[in-house]
Short mmCIF file of C-alpha atoms in Angstrom, two decimals:
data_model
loop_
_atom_site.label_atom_id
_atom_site.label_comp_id
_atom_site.label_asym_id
_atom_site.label_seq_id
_atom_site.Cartn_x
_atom_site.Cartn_y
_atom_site.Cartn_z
CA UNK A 1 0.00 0.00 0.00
CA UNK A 2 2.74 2.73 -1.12
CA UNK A 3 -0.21 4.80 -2.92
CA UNK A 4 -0.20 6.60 0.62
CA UNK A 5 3.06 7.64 0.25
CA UNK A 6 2.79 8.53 -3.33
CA UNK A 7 -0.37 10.92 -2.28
CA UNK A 8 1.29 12.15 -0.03
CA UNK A 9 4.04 13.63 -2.32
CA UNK A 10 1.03 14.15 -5.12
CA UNK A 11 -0.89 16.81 -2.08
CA UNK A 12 3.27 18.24 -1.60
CA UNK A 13 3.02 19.19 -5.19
CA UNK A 14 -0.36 20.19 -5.83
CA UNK A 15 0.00 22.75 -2.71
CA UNK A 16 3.21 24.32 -4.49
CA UNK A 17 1.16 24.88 -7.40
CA UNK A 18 -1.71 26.79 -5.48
CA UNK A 19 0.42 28.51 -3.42
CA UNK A 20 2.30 29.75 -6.89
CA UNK A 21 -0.80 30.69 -7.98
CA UNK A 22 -1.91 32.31 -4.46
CA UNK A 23 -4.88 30.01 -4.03
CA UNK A 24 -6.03 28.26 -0.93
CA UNK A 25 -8.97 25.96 -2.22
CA UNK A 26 -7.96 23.00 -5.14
CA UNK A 27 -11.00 21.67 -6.91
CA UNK A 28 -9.61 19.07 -8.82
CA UNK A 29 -6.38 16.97 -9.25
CA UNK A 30 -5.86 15.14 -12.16
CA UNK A 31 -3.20 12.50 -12.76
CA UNK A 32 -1.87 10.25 -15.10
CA UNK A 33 -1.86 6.63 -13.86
CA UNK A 34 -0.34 4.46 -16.30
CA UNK A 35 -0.49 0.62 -15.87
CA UNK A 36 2.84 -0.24 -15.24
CA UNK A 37 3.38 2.43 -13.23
CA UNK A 38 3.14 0.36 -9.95
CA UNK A 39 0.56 2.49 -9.17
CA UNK A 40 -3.37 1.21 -8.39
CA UNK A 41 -5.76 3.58 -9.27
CA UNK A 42 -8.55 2.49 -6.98
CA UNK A 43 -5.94 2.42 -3.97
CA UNK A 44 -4.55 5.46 -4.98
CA UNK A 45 -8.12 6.50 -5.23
CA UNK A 46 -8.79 5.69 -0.96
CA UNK A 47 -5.62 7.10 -0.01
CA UNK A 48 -6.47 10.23 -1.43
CA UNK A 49 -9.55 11.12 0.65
CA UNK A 50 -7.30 10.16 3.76
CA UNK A 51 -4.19 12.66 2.65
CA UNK A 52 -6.19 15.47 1.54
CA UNK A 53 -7.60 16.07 4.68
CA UNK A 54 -6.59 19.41 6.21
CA UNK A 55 -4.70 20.94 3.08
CA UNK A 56 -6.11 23.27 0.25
CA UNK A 57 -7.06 19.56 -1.35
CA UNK A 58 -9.07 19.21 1.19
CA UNK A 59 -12.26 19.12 -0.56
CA UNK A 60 -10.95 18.05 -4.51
CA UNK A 61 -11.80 15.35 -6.71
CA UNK A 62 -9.28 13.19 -7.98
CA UNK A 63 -9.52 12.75 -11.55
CA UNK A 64 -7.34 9.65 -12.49
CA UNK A 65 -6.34 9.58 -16.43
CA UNK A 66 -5.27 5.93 -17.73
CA UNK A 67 -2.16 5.28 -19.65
CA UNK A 68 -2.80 2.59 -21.20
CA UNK A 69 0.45 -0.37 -22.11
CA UNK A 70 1.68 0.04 -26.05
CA UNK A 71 4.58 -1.42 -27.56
CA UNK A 72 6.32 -0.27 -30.54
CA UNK A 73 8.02 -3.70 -31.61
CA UNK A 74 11.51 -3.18 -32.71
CA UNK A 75 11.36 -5.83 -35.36
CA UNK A 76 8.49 -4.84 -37.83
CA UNK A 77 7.85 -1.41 -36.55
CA UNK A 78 4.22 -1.23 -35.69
CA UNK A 79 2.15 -0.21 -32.28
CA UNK A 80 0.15 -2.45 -30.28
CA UNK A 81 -2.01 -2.06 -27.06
CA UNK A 82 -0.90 -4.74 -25.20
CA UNK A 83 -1.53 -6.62 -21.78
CA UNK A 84 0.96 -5.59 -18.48
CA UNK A 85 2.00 -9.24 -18.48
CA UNK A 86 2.62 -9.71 -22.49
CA UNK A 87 5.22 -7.01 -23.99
CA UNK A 88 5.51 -8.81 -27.54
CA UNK A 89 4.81 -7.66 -30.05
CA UNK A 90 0.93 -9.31 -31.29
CA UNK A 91 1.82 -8.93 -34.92
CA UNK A 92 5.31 -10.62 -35.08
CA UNK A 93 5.48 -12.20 -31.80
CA UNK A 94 9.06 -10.33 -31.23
CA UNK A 95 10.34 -9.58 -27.68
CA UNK A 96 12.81 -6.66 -29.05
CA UNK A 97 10.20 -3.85 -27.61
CA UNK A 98 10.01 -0.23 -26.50
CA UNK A 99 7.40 0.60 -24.05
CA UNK A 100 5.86 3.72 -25.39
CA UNK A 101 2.82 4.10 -22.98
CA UNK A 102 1.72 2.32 -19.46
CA UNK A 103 5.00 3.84 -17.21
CA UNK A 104 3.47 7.30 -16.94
CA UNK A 105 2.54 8.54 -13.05
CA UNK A 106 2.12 12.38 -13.47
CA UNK A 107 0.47 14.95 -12.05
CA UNK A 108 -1.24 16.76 -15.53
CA UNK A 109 -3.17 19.92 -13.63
CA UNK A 110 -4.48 20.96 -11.05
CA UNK A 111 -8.02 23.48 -10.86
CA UNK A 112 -7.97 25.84 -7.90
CA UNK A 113 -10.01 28.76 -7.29
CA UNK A 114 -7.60 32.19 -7.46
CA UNK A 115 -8.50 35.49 -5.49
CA UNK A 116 -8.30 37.77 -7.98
CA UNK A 117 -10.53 39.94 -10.23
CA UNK A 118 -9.01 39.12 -13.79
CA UNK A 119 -10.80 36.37 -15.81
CA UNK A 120 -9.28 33.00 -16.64
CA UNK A 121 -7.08 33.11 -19.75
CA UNK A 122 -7.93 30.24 -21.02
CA UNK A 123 -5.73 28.70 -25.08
CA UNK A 124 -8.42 27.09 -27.35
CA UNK A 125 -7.70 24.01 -26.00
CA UNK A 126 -9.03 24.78 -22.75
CA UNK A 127 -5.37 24.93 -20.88
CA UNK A 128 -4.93 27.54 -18.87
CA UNK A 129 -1.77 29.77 -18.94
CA UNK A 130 0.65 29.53 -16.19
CA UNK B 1 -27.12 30.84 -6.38
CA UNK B 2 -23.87 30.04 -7.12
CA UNK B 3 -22.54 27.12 -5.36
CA UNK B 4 -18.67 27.94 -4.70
CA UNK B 5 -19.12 31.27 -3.22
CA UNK B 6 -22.53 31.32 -2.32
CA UNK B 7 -23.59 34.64 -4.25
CA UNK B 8 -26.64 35.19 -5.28
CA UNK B 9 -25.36 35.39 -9.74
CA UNK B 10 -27.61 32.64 -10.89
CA UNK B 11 -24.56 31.98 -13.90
CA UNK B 12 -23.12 29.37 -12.05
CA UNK B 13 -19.65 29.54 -14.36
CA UNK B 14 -19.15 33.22 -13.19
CA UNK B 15 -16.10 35.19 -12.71
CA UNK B 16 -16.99 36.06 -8.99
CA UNK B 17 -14.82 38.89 -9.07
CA UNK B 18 -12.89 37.95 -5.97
CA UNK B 19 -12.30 34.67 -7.18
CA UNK B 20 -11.45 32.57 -9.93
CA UNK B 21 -11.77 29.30 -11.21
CA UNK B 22 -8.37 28.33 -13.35
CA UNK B 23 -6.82 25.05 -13.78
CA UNK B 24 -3.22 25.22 -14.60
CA UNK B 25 -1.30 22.32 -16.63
CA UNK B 26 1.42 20.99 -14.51
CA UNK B 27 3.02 17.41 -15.79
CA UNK B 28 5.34 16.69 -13.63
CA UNK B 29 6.25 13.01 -12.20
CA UNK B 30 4.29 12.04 -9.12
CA UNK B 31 8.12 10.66 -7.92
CA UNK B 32 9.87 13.66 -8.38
CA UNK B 33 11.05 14.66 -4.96
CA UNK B 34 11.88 10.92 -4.46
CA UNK B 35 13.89 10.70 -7.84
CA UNK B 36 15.79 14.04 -6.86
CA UNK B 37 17.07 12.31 -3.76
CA UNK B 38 17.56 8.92 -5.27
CA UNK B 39 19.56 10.96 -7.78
CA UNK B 40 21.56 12.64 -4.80
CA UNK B 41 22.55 9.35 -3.46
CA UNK B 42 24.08 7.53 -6.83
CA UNK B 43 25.76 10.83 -7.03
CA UNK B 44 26.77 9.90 -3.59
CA UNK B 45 27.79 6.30 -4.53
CA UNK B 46 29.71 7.59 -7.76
CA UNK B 47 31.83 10.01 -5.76
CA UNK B 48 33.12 6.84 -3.61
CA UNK B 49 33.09 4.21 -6.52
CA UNK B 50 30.57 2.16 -4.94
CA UNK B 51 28.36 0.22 -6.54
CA UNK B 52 24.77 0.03 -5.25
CA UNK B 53 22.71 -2.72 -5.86
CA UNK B 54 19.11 -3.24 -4.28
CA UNK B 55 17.82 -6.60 -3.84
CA UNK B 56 14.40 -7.40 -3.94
CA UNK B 57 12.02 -10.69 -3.22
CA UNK B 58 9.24 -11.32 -2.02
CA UNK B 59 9.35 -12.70 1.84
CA UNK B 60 11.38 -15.58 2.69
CA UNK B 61 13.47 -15.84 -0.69
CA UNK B 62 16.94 -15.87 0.63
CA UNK B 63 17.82 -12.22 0.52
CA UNK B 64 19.60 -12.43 3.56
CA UNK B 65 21.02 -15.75 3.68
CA UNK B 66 22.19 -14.97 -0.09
CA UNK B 67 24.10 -11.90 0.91
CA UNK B 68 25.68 -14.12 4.18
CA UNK B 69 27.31 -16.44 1.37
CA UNK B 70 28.16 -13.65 -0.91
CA UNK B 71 30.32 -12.23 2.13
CA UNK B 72 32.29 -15.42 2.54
CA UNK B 73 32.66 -16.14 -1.21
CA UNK B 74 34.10 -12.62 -1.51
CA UNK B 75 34.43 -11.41 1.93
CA UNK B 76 38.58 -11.36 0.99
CA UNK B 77 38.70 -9.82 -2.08
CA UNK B 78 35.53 -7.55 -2.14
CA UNK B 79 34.38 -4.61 0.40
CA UNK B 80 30.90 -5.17 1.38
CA UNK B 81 28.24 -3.18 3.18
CA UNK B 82 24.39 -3.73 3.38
CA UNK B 83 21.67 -1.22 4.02
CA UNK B 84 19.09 -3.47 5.87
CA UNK B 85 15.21 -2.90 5.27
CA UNK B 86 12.66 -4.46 7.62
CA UNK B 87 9.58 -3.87 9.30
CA UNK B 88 10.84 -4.49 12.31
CA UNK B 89 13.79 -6.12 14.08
CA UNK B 90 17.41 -5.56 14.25
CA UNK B 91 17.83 -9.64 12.87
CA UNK B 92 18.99 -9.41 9.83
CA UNK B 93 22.00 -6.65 10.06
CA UNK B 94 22.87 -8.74 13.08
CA UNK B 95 23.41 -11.95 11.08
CA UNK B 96 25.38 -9.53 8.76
CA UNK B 97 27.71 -7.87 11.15
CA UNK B 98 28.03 -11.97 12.53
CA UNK B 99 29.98 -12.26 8.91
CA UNK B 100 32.15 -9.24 9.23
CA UNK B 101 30.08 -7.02 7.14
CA UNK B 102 29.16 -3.58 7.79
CA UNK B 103 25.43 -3.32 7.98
CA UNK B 104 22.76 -0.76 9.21
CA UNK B 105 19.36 -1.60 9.72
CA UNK B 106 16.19 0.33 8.38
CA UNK B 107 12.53 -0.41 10.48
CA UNK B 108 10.35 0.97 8.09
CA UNK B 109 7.26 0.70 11.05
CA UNK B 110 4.49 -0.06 8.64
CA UNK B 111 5.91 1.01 5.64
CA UNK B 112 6.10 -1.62 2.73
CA UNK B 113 9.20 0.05 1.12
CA UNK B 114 12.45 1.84 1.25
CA UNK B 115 12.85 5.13 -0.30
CA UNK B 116 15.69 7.60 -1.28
CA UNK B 117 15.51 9.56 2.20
CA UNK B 118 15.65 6.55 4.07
CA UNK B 119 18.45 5.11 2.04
CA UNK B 120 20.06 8.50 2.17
CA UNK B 121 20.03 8.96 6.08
CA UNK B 122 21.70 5.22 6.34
CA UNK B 123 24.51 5.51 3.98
CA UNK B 124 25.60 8.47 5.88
CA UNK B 125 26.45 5.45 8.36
CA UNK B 126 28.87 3.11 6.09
CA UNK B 127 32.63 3.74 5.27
CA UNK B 128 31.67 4.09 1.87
CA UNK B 129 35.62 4.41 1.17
CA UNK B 130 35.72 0.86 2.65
CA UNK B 131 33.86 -0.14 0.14
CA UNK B 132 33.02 -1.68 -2.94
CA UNK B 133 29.32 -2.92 -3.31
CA UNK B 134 26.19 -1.83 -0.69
CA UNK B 135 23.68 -3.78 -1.14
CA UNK B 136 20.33 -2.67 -0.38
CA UNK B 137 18.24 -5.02 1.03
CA UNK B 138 15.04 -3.99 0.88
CA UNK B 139 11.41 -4.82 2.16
CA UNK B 140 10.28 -8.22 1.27
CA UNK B 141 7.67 -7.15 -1.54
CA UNK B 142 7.06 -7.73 -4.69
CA UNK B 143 4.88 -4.56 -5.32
CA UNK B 144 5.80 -1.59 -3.67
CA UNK B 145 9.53 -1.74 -3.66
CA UNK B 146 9.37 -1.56 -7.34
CA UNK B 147 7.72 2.07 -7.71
CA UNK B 148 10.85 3.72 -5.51
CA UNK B 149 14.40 4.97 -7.00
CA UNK B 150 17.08 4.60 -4.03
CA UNK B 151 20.15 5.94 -6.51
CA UNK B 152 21.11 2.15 -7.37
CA UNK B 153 23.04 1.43 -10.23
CA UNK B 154 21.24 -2.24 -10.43
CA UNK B 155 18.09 -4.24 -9.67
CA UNK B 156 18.22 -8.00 -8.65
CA UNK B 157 14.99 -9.65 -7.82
CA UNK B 158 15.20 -12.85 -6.05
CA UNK B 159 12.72 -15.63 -7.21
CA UNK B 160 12.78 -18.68 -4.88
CA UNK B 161 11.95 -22.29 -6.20
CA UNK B 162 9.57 -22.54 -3.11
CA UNK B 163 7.37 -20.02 -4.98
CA UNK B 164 5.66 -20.28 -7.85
CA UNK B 165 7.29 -19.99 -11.56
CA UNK B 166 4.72 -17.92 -12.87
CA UNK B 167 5.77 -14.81 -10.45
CA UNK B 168 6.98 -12.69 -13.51
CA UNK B 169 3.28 -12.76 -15.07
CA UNK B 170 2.31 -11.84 -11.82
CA UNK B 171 4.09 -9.18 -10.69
CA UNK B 172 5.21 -7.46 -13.79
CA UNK B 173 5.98 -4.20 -12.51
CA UNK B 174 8.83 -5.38 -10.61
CA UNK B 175 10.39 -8.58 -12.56
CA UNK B 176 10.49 -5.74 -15.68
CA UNK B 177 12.66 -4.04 -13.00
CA UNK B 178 15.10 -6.17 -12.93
CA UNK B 179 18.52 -6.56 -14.34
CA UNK B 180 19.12 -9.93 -13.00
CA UNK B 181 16.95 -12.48 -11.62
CA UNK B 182 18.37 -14.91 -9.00
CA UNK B 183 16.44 -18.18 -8.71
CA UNK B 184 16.93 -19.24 -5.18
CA UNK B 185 17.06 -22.70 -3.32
CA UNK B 186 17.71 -24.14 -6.44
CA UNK B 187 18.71 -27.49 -4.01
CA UNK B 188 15.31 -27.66 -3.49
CA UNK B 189 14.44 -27.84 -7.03
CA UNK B 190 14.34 -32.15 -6.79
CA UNK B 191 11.59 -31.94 -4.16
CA UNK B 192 9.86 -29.33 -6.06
CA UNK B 193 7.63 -30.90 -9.18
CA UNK B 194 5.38 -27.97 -9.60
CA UNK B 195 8.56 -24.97 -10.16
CA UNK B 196 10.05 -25.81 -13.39
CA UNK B 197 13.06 -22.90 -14.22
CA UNK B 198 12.13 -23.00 -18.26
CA UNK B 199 8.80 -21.87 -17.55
CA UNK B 200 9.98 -18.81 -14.96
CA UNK B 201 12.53 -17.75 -17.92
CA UNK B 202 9.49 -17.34 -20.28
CA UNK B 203 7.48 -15.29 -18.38
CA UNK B 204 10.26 -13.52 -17.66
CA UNK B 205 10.47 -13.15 -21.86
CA UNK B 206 7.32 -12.34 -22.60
CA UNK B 207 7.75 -9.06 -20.19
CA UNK B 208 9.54 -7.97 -23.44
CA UNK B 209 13.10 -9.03 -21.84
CA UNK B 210 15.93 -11.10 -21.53
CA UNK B 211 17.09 -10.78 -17.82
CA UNK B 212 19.64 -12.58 -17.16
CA UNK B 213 18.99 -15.21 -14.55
CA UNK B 214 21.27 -17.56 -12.51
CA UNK B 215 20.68 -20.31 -10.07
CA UNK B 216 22.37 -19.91 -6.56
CA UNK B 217 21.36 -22.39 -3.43
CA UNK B 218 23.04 -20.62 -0.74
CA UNK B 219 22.05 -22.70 2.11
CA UNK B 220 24.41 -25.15 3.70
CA UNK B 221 26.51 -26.51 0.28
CA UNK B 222 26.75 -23.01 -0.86
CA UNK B 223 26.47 -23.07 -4.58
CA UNK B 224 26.73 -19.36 -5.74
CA UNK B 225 29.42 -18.96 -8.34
CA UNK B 226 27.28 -18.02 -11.17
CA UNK B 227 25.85 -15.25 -8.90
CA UNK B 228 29.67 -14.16 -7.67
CA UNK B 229 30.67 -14.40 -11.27
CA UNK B 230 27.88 -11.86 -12.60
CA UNK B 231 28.58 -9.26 -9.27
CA UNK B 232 32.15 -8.95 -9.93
CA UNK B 233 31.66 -8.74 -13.98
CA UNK B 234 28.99 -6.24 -12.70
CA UNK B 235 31.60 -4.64 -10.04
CA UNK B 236 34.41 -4.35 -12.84
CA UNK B 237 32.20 -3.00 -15.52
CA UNK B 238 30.92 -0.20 -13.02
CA UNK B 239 34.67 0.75 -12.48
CA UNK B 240 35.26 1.29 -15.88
CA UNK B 241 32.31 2.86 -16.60
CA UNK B 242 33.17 5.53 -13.92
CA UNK B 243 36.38 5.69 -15.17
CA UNK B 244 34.88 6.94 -18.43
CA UNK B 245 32.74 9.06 -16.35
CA UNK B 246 29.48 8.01 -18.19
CA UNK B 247 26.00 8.80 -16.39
CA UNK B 248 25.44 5.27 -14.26
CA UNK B 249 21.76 5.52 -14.66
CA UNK B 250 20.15 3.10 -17.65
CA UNK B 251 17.73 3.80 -19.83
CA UNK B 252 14.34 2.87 -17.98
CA UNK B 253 11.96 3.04 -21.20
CA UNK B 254 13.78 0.70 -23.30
CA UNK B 255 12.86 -3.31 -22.84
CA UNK B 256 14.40 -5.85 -24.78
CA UNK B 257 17.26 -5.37 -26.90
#
């Protein structure tokens, strides 16, 4: 159960942000969980409502973003989605991989509330600038 | 009224004025502060010429007795030191220091791993000058340990015949870890018709990798040369690596090749 720990550093980093951006209340954490990241989402999940407690977290979702596993097979050059357990490649059954998705364990953004009076600048995309 | 601030606006979306809803794009590795001092200590290691290793099993693979027989295959020509991790209990760097070897324990309390700060604060404690190889011997888990940087220069992840041969499959995360795999008790193998080696090495391949693996039995007829063989093959090509002052870290995202 080391998702504690890891939420622990997650809250660390999400209170630099808002204190960066001179806010005191987060409204939503999203990170990046890829499946061989050692990571369990659903664990990582319960230990967040016990670490947030008391921070500017306190009362934020956690929004957890999969990362699927893909291989890019060394041998005849094509992608796969593939299972944690099974990193050949499907097409040519080769074991001469590179992981290209599943390690990720990120934190992507953050949403807190700011006390100011300018509006959100906001790219098309919806990201904010920072 | 709106909901955050409690304002009477019926636009629920508003700019309040006073506050502001933003989110801001961050991207940065959930690890980080762990990797920074993981990165501190191999720094740390380099400066010395030690080479860190961190050995990992699940409970009750040998870790321990393993590193006891490494220290009196090598104990003479090889400086040794061992960073021990354990819930609780001061028995295993005892059973160390019984063999000459330098060791500090680590009692994690409830925690199911070692990290970089914990490594950190005990290697602090070793005559790293001493020395040539600390091995960190850490929590017996095969989930956990796996997610944590210490600043090692190489994984070995001990598989014991007692267990089954299908552990790879199982426990991905950490056998993909791995740049050698140690299957243990290997004297055990004859009363053991369920563990059959061929079938642990292709689990191990279809993680997309060719780990090396070698058989030690380290209890009473210690058998460990091909073990001893690959440590001081691993020792000497540390040295010269160092000597050619390359980064010690390996490329993590590449499997196979």
């Amino acid at each position: 159960m080391h998702e504690l720990s890891v939420c622990q550093s997650l809250l660390a980093q999400v209170a630099e942000v808002a204190a960066g951006h001179d806010s005191s209340r987060v409204s939503s954490v999203t990170v990046r969980v890829g499946a061989l990241s050692g990571v369990e989402p659903d664990l990582l999940r319960q230990a967040f409502i016990v670490a947030r407690a008391g921070g500017v977290a306190a009362e934020a979702d956690l929004i957890i973003e999969p990362d699927p596993v893909r291989i890019h097979c060394l041998e005849c050059e094509t992608e796969h989605g593939v299972a944690p357990n099974r990193l050949l490649c499907p097409a040519c059954g080769n074991y001469r991989v590179r992981l290209v998705g599943g390690e990720d364990l990120i934190l992507a953004s953050v949403a807190l509330e700011t006390a100011n009076t300018r509006t959100s600048p906001t790219t098309e995309n919806g990201e904010a600038h920072v | 009224m709106c909901e955050d601030c409690g304002c009477t606006l019926n636009d629920t979306t508003h700019d309040h004025g006073h506050h502001t809803e933003e989110s801001v794009r961050v991207m940065r590795g959930l690890m980080e502060s762990n990797d920074h001092q993981a990165a501190h200590n191999r720094e740390h290691f380099d400066r010395h010429g030690v080479l860190c290793i961190n050995l990992m099993s699940s409970p009750g693979a040998g870790k321990t007795r393993l590193l006891e027989a490494t220290a009196e295959a090598l104990g003479g020509r090889m400086g040794m030191a061992v960073i021990e991790g354990d819930l609780e209990t001061e028995n295993d760097a005892r059973r160390l220091r019984d063999k000459g070897v330098p060791a500090v324990q680590i009692t994690t309390g409830s925690a199911c791993h070692l990290d970089a700060g914990m490594v950190h604060a005990a290697l602090h404690e070793l005559p790293l000058d001493e020395i040539d190889v600390v091995f960190v011997e850490n929590v017996g888990n095969l989930v956990c340990p796996a997610s944590f940087d210490l600043g090692q220069h190489a994984n070995v992840v001990l598989l014991s015949v007692t267990e089954g041969d299908d552990k790879p499959a199982k426990y991905p995360v950490m056998f993909r870890a791995a740049d050698l795999v140690v299957l243990s008790k290997t004297d055990l193998l004859e009363f053991m018709d369920d563990f059959d080696p061929d079938n642990a090495a292709r689990y191990l391949n279809d993680l997309g990798m060719e780990a090396a693996m070698v058989r030690t039995a380290a209890g009473r007829r210690a058998a460990i040369g091909d073990w001893t063989a690959w440590l001081e093959a691993r020792l000497a090509a540390h040295r010269s690596t160092q000597r050619e002052s390359r980064p010690a870290a390996r490329d993590m995202t590449t499997v196979g090749a």
